[in-house]
PDB file of C-alpha atoms in Angstrom:
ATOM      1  CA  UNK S   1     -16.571  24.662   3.513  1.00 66.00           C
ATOM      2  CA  UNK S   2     -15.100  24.835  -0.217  1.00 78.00           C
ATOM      3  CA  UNK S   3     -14.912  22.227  -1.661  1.00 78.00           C
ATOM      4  CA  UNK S   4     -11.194  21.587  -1.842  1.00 77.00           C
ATOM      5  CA  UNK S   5     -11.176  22.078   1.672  1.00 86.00           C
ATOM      6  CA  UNK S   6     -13.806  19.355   1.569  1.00 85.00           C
ATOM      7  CA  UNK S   7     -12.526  17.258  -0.582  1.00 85.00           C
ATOM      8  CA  UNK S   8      -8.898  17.121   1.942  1.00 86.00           C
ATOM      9  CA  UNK S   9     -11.083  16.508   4.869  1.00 89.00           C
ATOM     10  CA  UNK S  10     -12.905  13.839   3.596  1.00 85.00           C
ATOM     11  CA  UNK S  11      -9.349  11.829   2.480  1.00 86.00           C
ATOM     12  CA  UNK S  12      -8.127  12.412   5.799  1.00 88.00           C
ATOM     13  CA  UNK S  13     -11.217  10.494   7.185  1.00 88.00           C
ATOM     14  CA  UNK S  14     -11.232   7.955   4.979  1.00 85.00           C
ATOM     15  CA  UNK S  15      -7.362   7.264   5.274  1.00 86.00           C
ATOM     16  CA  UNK S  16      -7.884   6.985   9.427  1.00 88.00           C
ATOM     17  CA  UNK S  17     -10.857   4.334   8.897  1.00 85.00           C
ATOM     18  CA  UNK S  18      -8.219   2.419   6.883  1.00 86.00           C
ATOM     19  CA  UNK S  19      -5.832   2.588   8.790  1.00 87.00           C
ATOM     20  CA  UNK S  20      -7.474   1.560  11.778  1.00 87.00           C
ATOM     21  CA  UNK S  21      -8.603  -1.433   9.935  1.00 87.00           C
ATOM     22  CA  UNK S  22      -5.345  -2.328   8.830  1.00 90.00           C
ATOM     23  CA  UNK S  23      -3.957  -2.067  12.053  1.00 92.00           C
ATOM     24  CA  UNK S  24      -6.136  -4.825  13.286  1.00 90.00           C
ATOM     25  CA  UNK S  25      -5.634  -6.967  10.332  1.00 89.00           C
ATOM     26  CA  UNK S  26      -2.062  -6.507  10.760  1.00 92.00           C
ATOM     27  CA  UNK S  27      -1.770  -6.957  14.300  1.00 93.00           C
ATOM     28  CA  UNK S  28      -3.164 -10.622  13.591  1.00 90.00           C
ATOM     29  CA  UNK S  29      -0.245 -11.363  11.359  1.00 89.00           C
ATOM     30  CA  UNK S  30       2.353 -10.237  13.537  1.00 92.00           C
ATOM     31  CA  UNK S  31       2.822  -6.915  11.091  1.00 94.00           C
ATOM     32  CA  UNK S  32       3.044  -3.442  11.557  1.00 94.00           C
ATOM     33  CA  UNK S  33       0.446  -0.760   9.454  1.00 92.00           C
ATOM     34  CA  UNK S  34       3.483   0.494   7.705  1.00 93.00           C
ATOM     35  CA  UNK S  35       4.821  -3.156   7.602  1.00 95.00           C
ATOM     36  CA  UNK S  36       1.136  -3.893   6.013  1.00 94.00           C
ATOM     37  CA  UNK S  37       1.563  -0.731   3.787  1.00 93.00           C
ATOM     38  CA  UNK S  38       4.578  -1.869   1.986  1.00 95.00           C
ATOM     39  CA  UNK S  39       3.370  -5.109   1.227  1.00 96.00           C
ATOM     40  CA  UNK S  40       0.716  -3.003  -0.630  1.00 93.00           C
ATOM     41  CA  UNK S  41       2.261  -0.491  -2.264  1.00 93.00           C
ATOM     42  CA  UNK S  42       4.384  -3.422  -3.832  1.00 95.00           C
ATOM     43  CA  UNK S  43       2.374  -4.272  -6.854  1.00 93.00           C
ATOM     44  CA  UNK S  44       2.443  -7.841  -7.665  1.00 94.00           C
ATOM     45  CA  UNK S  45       4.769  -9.221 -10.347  1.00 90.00           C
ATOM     46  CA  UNK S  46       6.632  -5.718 -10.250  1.00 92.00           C
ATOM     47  CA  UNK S  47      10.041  -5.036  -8.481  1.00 93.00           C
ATOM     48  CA  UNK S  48      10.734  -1.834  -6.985  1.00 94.00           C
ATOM     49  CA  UNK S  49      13.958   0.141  -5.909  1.00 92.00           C
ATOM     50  CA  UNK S  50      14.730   0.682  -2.796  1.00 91.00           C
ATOM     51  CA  UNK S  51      14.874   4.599  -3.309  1.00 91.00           C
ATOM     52  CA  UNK S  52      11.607   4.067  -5.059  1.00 93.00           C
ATOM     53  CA  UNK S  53      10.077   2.982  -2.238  1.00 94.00           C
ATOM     54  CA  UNK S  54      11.751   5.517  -0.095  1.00 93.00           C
ATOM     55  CA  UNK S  55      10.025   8.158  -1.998  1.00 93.00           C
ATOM     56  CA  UNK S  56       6.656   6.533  -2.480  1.00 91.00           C
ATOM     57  CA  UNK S  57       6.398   6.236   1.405  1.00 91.00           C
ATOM     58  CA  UNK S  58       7.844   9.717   1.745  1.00 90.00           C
ATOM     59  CA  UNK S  59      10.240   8.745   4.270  1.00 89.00           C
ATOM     60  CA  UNK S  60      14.205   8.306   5.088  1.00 89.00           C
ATOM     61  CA  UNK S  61      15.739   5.577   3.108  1.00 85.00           C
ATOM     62  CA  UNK S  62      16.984   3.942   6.684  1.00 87.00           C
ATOM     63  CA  UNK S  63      13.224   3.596   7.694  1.00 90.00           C
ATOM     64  CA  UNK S  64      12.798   1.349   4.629  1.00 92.00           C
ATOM     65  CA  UNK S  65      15.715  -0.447   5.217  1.00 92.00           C
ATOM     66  CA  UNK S  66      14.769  -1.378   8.369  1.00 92.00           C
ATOM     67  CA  UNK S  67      11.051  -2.329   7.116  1.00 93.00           C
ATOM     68  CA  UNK S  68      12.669  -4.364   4.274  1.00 94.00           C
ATOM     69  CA  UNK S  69      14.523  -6.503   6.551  1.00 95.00           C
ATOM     70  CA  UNK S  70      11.908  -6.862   8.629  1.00 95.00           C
ATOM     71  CA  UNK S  71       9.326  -8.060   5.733  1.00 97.00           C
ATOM     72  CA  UNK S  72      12.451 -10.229   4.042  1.00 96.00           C
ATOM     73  CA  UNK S  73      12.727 -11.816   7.944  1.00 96.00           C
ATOM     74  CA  UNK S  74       9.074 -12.921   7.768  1.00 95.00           C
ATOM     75  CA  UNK S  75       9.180 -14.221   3.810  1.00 97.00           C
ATOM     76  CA  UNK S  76       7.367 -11.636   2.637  1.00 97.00           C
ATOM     77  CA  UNK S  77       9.450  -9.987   0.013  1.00 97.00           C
ATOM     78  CA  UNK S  78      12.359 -10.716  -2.016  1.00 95.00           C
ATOM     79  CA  UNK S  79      15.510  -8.433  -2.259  1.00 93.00           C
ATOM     80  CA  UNK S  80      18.521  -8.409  -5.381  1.00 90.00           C
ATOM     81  CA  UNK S  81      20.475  -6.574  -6.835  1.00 87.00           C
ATOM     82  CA  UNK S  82      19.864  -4.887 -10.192  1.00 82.00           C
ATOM     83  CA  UNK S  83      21.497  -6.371 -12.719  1.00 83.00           C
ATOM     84  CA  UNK S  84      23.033  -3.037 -14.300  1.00 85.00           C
ATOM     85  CA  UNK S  85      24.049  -1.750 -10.638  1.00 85.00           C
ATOM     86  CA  UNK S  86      24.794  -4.294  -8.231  1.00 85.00           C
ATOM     87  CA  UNK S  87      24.792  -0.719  -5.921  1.00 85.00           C
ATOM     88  CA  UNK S  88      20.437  -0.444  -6.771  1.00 88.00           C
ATOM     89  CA  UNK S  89      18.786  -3.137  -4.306  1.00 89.00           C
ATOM     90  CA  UNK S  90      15.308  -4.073  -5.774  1.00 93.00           C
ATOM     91  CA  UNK S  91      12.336  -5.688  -4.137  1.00 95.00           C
ATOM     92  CA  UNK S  92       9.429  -7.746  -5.046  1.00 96.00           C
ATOM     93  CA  UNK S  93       6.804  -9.509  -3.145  1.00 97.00           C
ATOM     94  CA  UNK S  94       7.468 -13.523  -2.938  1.00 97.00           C
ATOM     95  CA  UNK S  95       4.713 -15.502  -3.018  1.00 97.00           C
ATOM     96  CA  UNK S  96       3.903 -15.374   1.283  1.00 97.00           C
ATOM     97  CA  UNK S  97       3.769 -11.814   0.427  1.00 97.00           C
ATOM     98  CA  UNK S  98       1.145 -11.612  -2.714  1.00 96.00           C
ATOM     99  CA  UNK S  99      -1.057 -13.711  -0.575  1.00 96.00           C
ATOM    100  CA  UNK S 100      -0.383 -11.641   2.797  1.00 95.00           C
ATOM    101  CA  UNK S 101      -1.501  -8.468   0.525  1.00 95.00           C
ATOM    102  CA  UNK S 102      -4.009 -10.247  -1.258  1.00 95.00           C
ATOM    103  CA  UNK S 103      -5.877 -11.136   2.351  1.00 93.00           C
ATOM    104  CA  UNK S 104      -5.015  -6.940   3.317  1.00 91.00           C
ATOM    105  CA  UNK S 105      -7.059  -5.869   0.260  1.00 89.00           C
ATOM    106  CA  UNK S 106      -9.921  -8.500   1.495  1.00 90.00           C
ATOM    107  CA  UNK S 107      -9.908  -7.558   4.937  1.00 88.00           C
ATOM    108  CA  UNK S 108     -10.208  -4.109   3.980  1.00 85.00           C
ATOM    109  CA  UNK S 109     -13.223  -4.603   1.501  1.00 84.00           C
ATOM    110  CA  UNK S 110     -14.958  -6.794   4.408  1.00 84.00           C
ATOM    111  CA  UNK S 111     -14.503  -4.241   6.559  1.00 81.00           C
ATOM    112  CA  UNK S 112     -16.151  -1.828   4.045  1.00 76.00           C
ATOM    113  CA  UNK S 113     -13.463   0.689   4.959  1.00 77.00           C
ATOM    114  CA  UNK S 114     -15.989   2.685   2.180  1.00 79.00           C
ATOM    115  CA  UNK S 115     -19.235   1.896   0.830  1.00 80.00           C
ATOM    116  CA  UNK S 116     -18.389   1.391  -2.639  1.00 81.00           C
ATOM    117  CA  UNK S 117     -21.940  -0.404  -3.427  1.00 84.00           C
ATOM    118  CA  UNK S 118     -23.115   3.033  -3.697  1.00 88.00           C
ATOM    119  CA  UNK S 119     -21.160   3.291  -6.692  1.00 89.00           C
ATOM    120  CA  UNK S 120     -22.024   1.752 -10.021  1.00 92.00           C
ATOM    121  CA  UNK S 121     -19.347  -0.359 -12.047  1.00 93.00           C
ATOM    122  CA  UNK S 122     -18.853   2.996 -14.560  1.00 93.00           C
ATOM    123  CA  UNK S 123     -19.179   5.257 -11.049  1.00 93.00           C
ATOM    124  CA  UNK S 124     -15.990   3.247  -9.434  1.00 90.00           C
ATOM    125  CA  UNK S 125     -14.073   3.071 -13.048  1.00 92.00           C
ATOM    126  CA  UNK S 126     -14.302   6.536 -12.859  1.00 92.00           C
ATOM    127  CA  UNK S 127     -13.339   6.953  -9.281  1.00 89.00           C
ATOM    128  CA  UNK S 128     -10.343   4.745 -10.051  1.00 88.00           C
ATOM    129  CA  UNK S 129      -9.456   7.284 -13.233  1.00 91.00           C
ATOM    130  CA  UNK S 130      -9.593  10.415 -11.031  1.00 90.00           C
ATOM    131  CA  UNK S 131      -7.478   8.722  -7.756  1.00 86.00           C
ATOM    132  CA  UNK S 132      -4.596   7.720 -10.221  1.00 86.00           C
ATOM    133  CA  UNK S 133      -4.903  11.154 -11.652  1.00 89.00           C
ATOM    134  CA  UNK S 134      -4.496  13.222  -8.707  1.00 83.00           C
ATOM    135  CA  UNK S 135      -1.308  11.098  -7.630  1.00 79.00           C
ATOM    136  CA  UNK S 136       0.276  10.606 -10.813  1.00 78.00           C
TER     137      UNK S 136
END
């Protein structure tokens, strides 16, 4: 196998083991994966549009509605309206929500979803670099 083919495979696997550890976590706090997926795409102390969201999740701008009002029913976000469009709806994480995807991020490193002791501190920087290349 070449190794982009390799290199697609191997994300693939990794993103199931996630996700079936996130589902579990989840499940014991009443979320869904995606539900549990927004919370952590939301960065903390950021806001996000609506539409960005939409197109970060790759999927129909009803979808996130619905997830939004879901998330905003359980405390875990915060929705406005922008202050130069009243139109633009932005969202944030309140502070039910930074800890809900502070304990995701935990529960996944428990769960060593990946090894990453195998990595050294300049290994993982590195790894971090190349991630946030590729998706940028």
């Amino acid at each position: 196998m070449n190794q982009s083919n390799e290199l697609y495979v191997n994300m693939i696997q990794l993103t199931v083991r996630a996700k079936k550890h996130l589902s579990v976590f989840c499940e014991s706090k009443h979320l869904t994966p995606v539900q549990g997926i927004v919370l952590i795409t939301l960065e903390p102390a950021k806001t996000m549009t609506m539409n960005e969201l939409s197109e970060t999740m790759a999927c129909d701008a009803s979808n996130i509605t619905g997830l939004v009002d879901r998330l905003e029913s359980h405390g875990l976000i915060k929705r406005c309206s922008c202050e130069s469009d009243r139109r633009i709806k932005q969202i944030s994480l309140s502070p039910k929500g930074l800890e809900c995807r502070r304990d995701i991020v935990t529960a996944l490193k428990k769960a060593e979803v990946i090894d990453l002791s195998k990595l050294s501190e300049p290994e993982k920087k590195e790894l971090v670099r190349l991630i946030n290349v590729v998706l940028s």
